[in-house]
Coordinates of C-alpha atoms in Angstrom, one line a residue:
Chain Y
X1295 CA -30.1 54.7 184.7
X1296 CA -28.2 56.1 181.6
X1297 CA -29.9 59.8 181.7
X1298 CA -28.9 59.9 185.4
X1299 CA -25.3 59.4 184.9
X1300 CA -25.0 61.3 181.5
X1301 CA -24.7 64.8 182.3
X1302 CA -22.4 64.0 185.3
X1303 CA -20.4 62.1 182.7
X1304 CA -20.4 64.7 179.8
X1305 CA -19.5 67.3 182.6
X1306 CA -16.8 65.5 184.2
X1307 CA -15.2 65.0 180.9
X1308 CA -15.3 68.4 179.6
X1309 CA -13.7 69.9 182.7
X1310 CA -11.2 67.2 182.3
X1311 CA -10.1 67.9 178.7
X1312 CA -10.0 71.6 179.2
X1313 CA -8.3 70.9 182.7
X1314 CA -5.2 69.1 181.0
X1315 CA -4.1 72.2 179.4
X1316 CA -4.7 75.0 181.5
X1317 CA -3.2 72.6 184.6
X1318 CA -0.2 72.6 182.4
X1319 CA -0.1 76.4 182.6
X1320 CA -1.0 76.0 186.4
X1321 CA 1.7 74.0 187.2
X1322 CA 4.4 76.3 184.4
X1323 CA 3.6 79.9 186.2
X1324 CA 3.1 78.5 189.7
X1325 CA -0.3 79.1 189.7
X1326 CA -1.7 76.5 192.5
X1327 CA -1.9 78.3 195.5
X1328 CA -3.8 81.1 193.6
X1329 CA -5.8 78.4 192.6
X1330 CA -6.8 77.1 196.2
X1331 CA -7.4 81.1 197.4
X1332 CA -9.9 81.5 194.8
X1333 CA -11.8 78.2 195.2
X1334 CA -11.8 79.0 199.3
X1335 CA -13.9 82.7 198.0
X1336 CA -16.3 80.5 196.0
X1337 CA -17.9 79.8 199.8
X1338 CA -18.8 83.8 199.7
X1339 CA -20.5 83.2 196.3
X1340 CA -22.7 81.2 197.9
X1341 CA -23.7 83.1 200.6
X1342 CA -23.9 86.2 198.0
X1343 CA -26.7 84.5 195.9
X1344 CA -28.6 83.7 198.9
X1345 CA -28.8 87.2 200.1
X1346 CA -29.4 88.7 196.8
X1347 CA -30.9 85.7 195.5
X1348 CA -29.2 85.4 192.3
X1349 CA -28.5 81.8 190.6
X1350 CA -25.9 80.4 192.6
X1351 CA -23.6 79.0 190.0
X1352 CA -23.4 82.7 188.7
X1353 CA -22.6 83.8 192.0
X1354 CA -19.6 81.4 192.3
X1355 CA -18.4 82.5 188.8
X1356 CA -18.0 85.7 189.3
X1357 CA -16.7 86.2 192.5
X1358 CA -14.1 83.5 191.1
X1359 CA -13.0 85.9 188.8
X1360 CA -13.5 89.1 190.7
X1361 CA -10.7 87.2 193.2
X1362 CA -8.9 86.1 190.2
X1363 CA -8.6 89.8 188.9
X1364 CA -8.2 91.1 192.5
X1365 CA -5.2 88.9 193.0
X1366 CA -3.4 89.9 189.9
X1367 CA -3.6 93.1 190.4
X1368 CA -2.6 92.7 194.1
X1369 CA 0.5 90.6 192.9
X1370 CA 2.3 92.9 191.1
X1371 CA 1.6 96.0 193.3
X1372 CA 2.8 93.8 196.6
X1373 CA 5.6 91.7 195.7
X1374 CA 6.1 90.6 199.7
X1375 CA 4.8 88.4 200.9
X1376 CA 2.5 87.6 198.7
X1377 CA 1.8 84.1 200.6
X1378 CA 0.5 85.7 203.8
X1379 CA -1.5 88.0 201.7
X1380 CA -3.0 85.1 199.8
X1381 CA -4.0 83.0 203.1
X1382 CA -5.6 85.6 204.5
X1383 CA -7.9 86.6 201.5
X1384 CA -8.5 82.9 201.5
X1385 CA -9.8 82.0 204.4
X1386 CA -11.2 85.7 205.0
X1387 CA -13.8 85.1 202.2
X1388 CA -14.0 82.0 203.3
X1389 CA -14.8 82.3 206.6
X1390 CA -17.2 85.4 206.4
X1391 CA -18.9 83.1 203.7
X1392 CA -19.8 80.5 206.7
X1393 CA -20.5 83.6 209.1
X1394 CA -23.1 85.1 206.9
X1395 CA -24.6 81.7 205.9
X1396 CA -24.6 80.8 209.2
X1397 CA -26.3 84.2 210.0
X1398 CA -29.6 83.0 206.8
X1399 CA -32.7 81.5 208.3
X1400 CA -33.8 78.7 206.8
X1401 CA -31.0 77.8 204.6
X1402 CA -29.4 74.3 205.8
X1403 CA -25.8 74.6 203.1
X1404 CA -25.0 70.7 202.6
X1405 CA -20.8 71.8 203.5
X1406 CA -20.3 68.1 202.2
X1407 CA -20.8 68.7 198.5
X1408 CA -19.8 71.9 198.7
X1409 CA -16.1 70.8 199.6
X1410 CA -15.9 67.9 198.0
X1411 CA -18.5 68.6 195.1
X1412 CA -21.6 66.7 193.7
X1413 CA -20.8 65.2 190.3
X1414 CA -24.0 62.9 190.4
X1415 CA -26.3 65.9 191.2
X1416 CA -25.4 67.7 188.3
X1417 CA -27.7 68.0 185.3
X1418 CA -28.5 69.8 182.3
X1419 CA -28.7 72.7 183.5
X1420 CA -25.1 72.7 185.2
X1421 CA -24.0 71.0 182.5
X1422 CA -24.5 73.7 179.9
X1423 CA -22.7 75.8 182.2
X1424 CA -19.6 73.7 182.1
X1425 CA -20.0 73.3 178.9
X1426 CA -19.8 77.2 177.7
X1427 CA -17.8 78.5 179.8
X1428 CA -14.6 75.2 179.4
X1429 CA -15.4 76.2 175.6
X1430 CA -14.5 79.8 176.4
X1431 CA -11.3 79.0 177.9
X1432 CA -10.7 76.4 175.7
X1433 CA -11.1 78.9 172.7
X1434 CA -8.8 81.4 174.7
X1435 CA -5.9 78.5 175.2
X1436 CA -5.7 77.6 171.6
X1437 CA -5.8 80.9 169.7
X1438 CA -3.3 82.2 172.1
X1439 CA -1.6 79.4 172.4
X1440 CA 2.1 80.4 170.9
X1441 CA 2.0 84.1 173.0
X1442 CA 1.2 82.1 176.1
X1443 CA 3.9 79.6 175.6
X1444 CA 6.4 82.2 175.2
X1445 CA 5.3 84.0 178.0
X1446 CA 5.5 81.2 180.5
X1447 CA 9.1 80.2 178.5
X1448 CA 10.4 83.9 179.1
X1449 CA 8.1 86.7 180.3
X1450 CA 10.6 89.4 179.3
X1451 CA 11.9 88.3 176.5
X1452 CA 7.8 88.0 175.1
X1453 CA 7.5 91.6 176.1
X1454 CA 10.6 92.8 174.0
X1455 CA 9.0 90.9 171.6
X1456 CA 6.1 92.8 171.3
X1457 CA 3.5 90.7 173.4
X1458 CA 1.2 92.0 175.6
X1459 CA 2.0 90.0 178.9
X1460 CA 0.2 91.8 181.3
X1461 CA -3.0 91.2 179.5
X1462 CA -2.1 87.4 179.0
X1463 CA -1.3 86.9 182.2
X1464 CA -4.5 88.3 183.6
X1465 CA -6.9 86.3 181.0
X1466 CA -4.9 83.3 182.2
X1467 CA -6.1 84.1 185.8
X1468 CA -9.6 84.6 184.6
X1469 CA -9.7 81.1 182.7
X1470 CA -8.4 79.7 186.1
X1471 CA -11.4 81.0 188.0
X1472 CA -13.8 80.4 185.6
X1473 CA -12.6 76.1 185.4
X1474 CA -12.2 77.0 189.3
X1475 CA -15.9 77.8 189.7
X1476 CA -17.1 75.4 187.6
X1477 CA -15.0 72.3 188.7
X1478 CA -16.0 73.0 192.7
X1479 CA -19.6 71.3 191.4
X1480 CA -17.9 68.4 190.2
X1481 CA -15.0 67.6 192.8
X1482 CA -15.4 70.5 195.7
X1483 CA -13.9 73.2 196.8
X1484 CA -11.2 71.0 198.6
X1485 CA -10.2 69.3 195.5
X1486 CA -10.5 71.0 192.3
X1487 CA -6.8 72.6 191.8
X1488 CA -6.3 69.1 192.4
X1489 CA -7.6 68.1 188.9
X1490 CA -6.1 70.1 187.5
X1491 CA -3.1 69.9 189.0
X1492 CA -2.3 65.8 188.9
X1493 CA -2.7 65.5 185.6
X1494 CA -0.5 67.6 184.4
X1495 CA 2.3 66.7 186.8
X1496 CA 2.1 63.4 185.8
X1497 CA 2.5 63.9 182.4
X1498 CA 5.6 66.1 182.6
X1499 CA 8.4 63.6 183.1
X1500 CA 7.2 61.8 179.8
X1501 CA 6.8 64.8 177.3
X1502 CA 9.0 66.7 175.4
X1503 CA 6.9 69.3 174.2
X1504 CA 4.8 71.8 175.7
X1505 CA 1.8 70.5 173.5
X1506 CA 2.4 67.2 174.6
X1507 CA 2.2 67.5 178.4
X1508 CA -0.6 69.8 177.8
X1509 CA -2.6 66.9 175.5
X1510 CA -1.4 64.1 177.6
X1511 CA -2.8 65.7 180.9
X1512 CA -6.0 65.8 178.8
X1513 CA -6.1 62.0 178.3
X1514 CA -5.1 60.8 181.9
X1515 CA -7.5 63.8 183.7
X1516 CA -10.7 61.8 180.9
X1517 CA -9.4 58.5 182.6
X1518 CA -9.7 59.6 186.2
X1519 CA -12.8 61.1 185.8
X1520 CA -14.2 58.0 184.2
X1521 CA -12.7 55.5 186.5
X1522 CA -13.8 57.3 189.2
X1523 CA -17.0 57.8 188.0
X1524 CA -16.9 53.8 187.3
X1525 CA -15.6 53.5 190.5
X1526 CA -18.5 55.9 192.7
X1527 CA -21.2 54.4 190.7
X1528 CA -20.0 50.8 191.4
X1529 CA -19.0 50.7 195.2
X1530 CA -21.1 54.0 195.9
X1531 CA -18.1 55.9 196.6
X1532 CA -18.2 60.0 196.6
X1533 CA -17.8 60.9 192.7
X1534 CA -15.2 63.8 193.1
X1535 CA -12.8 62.5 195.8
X1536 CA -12.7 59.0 193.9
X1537 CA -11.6 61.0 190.4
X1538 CA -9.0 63.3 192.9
X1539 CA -8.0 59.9 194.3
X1540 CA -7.6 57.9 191.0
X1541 CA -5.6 61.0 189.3
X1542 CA -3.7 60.8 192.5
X1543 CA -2.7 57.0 192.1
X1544 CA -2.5 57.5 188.5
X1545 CA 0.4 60.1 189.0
X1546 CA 2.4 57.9 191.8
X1547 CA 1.8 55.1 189.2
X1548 CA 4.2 57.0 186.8
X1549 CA 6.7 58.1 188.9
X1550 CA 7.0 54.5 190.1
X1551 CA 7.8 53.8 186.7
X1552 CA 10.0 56.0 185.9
X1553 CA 12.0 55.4 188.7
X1554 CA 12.5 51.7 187.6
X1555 CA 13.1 52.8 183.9
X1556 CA 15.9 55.1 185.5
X1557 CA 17.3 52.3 187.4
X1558 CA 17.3 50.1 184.6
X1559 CA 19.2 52.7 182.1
X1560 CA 21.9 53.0 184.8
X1561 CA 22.6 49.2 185.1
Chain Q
X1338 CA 21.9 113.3 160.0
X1339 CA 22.2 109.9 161.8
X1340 CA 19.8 107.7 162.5
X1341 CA 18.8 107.7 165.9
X1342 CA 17.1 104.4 167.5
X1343 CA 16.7 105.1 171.1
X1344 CA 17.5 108.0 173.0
X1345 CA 17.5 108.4 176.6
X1346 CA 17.0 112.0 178.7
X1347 CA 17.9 112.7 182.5
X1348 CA 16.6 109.0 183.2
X1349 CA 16.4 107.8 186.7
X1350 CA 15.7 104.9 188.8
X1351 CA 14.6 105.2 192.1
X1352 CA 13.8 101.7 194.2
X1353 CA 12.8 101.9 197.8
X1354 CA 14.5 105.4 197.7
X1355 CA 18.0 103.9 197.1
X1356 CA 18.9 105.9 193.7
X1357 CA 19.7 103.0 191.4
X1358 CA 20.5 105.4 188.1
X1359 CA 20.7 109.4 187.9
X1360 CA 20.9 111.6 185.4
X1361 CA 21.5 109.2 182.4
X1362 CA 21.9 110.0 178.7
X1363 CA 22.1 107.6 176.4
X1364 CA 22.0 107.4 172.5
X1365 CA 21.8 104.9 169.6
X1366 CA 22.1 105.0 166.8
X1367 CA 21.2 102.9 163.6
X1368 CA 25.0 100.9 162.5
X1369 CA 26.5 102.0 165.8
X1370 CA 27.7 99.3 168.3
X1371 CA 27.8 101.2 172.5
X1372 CA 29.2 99.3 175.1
X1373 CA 27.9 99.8 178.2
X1374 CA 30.8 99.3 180.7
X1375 CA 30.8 99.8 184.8
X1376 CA 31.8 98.0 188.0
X1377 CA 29.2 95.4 189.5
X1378 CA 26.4 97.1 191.0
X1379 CA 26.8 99.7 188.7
X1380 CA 22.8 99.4 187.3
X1381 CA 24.1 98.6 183.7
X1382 CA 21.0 95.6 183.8
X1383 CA 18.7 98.4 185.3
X1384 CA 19.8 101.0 182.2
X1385 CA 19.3 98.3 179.5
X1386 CA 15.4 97.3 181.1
X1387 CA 15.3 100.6 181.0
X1388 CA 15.8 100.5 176.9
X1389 CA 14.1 97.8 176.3
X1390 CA 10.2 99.2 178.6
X1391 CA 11.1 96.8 181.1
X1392 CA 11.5 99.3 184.1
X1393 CA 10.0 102.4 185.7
X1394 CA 12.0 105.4 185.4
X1395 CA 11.9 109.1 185.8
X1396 CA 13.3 110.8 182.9
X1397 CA 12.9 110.5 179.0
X1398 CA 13.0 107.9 176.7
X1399 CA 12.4 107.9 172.9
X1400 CA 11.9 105.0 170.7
X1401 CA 12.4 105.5 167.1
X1402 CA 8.4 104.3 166.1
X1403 CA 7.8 100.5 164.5
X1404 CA 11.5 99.4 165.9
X1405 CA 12.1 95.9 165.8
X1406 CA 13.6 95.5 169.0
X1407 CA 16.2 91.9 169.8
X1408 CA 17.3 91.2 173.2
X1409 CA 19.5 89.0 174.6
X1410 CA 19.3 88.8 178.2
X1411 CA 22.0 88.3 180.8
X1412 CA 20.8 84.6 181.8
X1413 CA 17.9 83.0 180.9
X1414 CA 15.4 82.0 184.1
X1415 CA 14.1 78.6 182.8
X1416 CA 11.3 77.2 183.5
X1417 CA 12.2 73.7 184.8
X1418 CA 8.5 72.1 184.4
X1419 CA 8.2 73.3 180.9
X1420 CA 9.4 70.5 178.2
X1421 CA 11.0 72.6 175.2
X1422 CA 13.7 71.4 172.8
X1423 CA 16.1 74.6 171.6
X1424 CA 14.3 74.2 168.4
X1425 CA 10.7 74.8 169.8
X1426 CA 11.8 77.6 172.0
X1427 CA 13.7 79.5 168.9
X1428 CA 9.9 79.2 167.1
X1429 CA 8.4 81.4 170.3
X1430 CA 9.5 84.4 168.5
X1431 CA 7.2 83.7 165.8
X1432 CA 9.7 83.6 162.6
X1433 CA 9.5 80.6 160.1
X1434 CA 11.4 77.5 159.8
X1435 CA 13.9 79.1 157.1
X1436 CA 14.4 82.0 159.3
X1437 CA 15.1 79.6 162.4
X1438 CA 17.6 77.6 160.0
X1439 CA 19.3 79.9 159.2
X1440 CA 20.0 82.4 162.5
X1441 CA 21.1 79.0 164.5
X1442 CA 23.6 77.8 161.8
X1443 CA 24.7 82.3 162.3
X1444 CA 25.3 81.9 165.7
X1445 CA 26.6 78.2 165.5
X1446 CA 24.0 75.9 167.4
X1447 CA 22.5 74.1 164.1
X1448 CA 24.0 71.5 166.3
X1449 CA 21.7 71.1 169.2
X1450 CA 18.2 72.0 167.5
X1451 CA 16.8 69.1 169.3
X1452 CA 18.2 69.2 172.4
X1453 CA 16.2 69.7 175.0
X1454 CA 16.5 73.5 176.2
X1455 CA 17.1 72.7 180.3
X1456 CA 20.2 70.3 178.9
X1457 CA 22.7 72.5 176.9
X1458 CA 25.8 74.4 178.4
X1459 CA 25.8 77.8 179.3
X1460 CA 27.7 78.8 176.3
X1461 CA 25.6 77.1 173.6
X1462 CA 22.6 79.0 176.0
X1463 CA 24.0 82.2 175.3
X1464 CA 24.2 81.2 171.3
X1465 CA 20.5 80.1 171.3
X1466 CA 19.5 83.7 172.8
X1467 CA 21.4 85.4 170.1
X1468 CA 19.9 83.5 167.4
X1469 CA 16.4 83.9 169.5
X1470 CA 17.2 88.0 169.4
X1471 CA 18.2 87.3 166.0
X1472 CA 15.0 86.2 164.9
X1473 CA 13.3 89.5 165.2
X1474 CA 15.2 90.7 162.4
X1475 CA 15.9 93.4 164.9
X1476 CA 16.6 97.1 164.4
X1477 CA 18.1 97.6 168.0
X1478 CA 19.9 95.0 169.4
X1479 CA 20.4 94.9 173.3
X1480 CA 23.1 92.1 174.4
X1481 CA 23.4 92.2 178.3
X1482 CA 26.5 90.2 178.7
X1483 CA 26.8 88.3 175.5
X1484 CA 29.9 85.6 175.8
X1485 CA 29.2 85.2 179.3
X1486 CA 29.8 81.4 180.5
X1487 CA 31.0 81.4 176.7
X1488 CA 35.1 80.0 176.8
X1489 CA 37.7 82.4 175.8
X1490 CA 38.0 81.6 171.8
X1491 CA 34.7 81.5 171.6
X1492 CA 34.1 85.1 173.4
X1493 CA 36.4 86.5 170.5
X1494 CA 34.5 84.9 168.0
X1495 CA 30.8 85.7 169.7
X1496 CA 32.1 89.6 169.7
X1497 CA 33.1 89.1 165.7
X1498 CA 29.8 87.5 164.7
X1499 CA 28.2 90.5 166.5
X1500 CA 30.1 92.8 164.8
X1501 CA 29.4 91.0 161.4
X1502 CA 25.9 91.5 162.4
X1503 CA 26.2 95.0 162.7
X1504 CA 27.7 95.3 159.5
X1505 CA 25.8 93.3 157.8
X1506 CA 21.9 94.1 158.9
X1507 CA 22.6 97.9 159.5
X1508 CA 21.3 97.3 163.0
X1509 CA 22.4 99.4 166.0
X1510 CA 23.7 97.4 168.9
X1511 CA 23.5 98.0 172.8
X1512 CA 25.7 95.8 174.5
X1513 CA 27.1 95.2 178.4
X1514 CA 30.4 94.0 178.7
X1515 CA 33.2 93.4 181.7
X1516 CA 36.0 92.9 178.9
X1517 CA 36.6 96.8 177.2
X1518 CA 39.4 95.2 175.7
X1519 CA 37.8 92.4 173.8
X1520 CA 34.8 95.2 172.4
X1521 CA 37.5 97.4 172.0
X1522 CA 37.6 97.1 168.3
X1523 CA 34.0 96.5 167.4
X1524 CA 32.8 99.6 170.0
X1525 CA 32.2 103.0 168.2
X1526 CA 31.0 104.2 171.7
X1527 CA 31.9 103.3 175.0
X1528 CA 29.8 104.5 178.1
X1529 CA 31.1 104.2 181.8
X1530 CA 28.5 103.7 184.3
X1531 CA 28.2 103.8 187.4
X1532 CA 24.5 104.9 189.2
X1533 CA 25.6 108.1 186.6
X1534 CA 27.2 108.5 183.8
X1535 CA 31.4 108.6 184.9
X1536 CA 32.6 109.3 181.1
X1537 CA 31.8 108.3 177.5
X1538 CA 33.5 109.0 174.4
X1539 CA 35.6 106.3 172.1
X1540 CA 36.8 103.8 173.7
X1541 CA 40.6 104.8 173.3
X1542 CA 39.3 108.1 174.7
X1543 CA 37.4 106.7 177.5
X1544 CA 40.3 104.0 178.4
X1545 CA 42.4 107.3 179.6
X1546 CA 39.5 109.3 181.4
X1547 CA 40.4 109.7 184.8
X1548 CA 37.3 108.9 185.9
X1549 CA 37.7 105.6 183.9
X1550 CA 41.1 104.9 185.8
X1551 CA 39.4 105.2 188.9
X1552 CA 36.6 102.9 188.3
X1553 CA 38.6 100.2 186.6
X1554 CA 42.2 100.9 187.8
X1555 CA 45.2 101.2 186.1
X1556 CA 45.8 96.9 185.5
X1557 CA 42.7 97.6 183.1
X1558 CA 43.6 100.2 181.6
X1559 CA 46.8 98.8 180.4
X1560 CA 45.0 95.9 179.2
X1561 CA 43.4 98.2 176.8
X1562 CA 46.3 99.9 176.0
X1563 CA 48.5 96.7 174.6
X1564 CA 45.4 96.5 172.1
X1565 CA 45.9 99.9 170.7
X1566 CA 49.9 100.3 171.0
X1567 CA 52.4 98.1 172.1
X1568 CA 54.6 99.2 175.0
X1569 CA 57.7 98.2 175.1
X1570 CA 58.1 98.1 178.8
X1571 CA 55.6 97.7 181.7
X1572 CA 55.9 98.4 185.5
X1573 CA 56.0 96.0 188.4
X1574 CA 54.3 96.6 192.0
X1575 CA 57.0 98.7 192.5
X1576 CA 56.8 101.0 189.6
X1577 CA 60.0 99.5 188.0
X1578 CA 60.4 99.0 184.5
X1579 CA 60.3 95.3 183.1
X1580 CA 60.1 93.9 180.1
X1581 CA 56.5 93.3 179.0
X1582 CA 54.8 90.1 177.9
X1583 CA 54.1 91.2 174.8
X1584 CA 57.6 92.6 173.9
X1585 CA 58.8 89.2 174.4
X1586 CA 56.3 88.0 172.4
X1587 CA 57.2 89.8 169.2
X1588 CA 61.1 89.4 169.5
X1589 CA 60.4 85.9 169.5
X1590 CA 59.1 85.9 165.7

């Protein structure tokens, strides 16, 4: 019982730790709907590796990033109406996706834990996978950390400065995609801007410091994952949309609070 | 020979085909202070991006090599979902603690170190960007607007410490400013913009252009003019002659 529910464990913890600070950085340069666009083209990943019949998780990866870099050069080239633009690269790749799957004899795609992933299904293999490519990002977020910070503080005033923003902001994309990719197996399609979204929100009203909101959504994304986890194991509920949901209660949790500590500082 | 910073050559701006700036030359040099005056609308923001790399142009533009460049901008677009005391933000530019110390105590904000940045007034903002510019231990300092939202003593004071800057560090200074009269004594150059260059010179010299006049009237003008030397009479609506403010002024000591 303990193998079966370690590597969904050490996944769903890794994505969660890297998730806390790079959901910060989601949530600081406005990053979510980008976020949703390139999860939507992981759908024409799929169908990609079963035509060519390359691993799948590869597939995902790096048409996640080929979106990511696609949409960063797209945003600064087209600065209107850069929503429409997003939708319909969304749900083109997503749609064609379904068409061409649709189109693939005997492949049956389970849509189910595609969109709202398959935590308990994932093992070593997918695990590793998580493992080096959160490491990557993780190694990316730290050693950068300062230029990144005053990029998202002031993007002009870190150009004067001497720091290559363009370049930042791009690798900043790319470490989206990559979590992207990798999170869809562990919460889906549907939710994984989600996870790394919540946490970080919640965290916001309580920190002073960038480092602290970015280490503090950390901490609450481990806790969702492992009371959801807790929770799906349990009562049998689905894995990922039992972490989303937690992280979701988790956040309205805080607000409630601060609300009543507002309240109570007035009076 | 002097030493020149940033030099600009037949620069233009051209956005959606509306000509934003034409024809503009432009030169600093190292211990120089040029004010960069012009009505709103004039593309006095545009020219300074321009400066600092920040904006396409057509033209020329030559940066002295391994320039430390400071730059102060007009306001500062703050994040509101990033937590950052002034302290914190002041340590983006990558100097040490000693450094920090000492260029807020310079501009006056040792006060509110620990203030969180989203909480202090727009003057103490525009006293943390200084001190922020500051921090590069700059060569070229670009100031768009520097005492704006800053209240009138302290504007005075602001254009003082920058000219104490100047003095002190060597650096040259590229500033954009409404009040020609306040800069008036710190300027060594004064250029009057608007889409092109209308006239440049000193600013006593510039204050009496005719294209100056036009841009700024003659209210502004005069403004100026009590700096340099005091009338003893100025005209009403009508053109008569009245006693001036500032006669009254001195016969009252």
């Amino acid at each position: 019982m303990f193998e079966l529910i370690l590597f969904p464990c050490l996944a769903g913890l890794t994505l969660a730790l890297v998730g806390g600070p790079l959901g910060a950085f989601v949530i600081w340069q406005r990053m979510a709907y980008f976020g949703e666009s390139i999860a939507h083209s992981a759908l024409l990943g799929v169908a990609l590796a079963i035509l060519l019949n390359i691993p799948m998780n590869l597939s995902i990866v790096l048409i996640c990033c080929a979106m990511a870099v696609l949409l960063s050069v797209v945003q600064k080239q087209l600065q209107l109406s850069l929503n429409t633009l997003l939708a319909i690269l969304a749900h083109t790749s997503l749609a064609t996706g379904l068409v061409i799957i649709s189109l693939l004899p005997d492949f049956r795609l389970d849509i189910n834990s595609f969109l709202f992933g398959d935590l308990l299904a994932v093992g070593q293999q997918d695990f590793l996978l998580v493992l080096l490519v959160a490491t990557g990002v993780l190694i990316f977020l730290v050693s950068q950390w300062q230029a990144l910070i005053a990029l998202v503080a002031n993007e002009e005033l870190a150009f004067v400065e001497g720091r290559n923003t363009r370049l930042l902001q791009i690798l900043l994309m790319l470490s989206m995609a990559l979590l992207v990719a990798i999170g869809i197996k562990i919460v889906g399609v549907l939710l994984v801007v989600s996870l790394l979204v919540i946490p970080a929100a919640t965290s916001r009203k309580w920190t002073r410091s960038p480092e602290a909101m970015a280490l503090s959504a950390s901490v609450l994304g481990v806790v969702a994952v492992m009371a959801g986890l807790a929770l799906s194991w349990k009562v049998d509920t689905p894995a990922g949309p039992s972490i989303v949901a937690l992280a979701g209660a988790i956040y309205f949790f805080s607000q409630l609070l601060l609300l009543t500590k507002r309240q109570r500082s007035q009076s | 020979m002097a030493d020149v910073l940033i030099e600009l050559q037949q620069v233009g701006v051209n956005e959606d085909g509306r000509c934003i700036l034409d024809n503009i030359h432009l030169r600093v040099n190292a211990g120089e202070i040029v004010t960069l005056i012009g009505p709103n609308g004039a593309g006095k923001t545009t020219l300074v991006r321009v400066v600092l790399g920040l904006q396409a142009f057509s033209g020329k533009r030559v940066l002295k090599p391994g320039i430390n460049i400071g730059y102060m901008p007009q306001r500062l677009e703050l994040n509101p979902q990033l937590p950052m005391t002034v302290k914190r933000f002041l340590a983006l530019s990558g100097a040490n603690e000693k450094q920090m110390i000492d260029c807020m105590s310079r501009v006056g904000a040792q006060g509110i170190a620990e203030h969180s940045l989203q909480a202090v007034s727009g003057g103490e903002l525009q006293r943390v960007l200084l001190a922020r510019a500051l921090m590069q231990q700059p060569d070229l300092l670009v100031l768009d607007e520097p005492v704006q939202g800053v209240d009138v003593s302290g504007q005075a004071e602001l254009y003082e410490l920058i000219e104490c800057i100047k003095r002190e560090q060597g650096c040259g200074i590229l500033m954009v400013s409404h009040d020609l009269h306040l800069v008036m004594a710190q300027t060594d150059n004064v250029v009057c913009i608007n889409k092109h260059i209308c006239c440049h010179g000193h600013p006593e010299k510039v204050s009496h252009d005719p294209a100056y006049l036009e841009l700024f009237g003659k209210t502004a003008a005069s403004n100026i003019a009590l700096y340099t030397h005091h009338h003893d009479h100025e005209h009403d609506l009508q053109g008569n002659v009245v006693d001036s403010v500032d006669a009254e002024h001195k016969e009252g000591h």
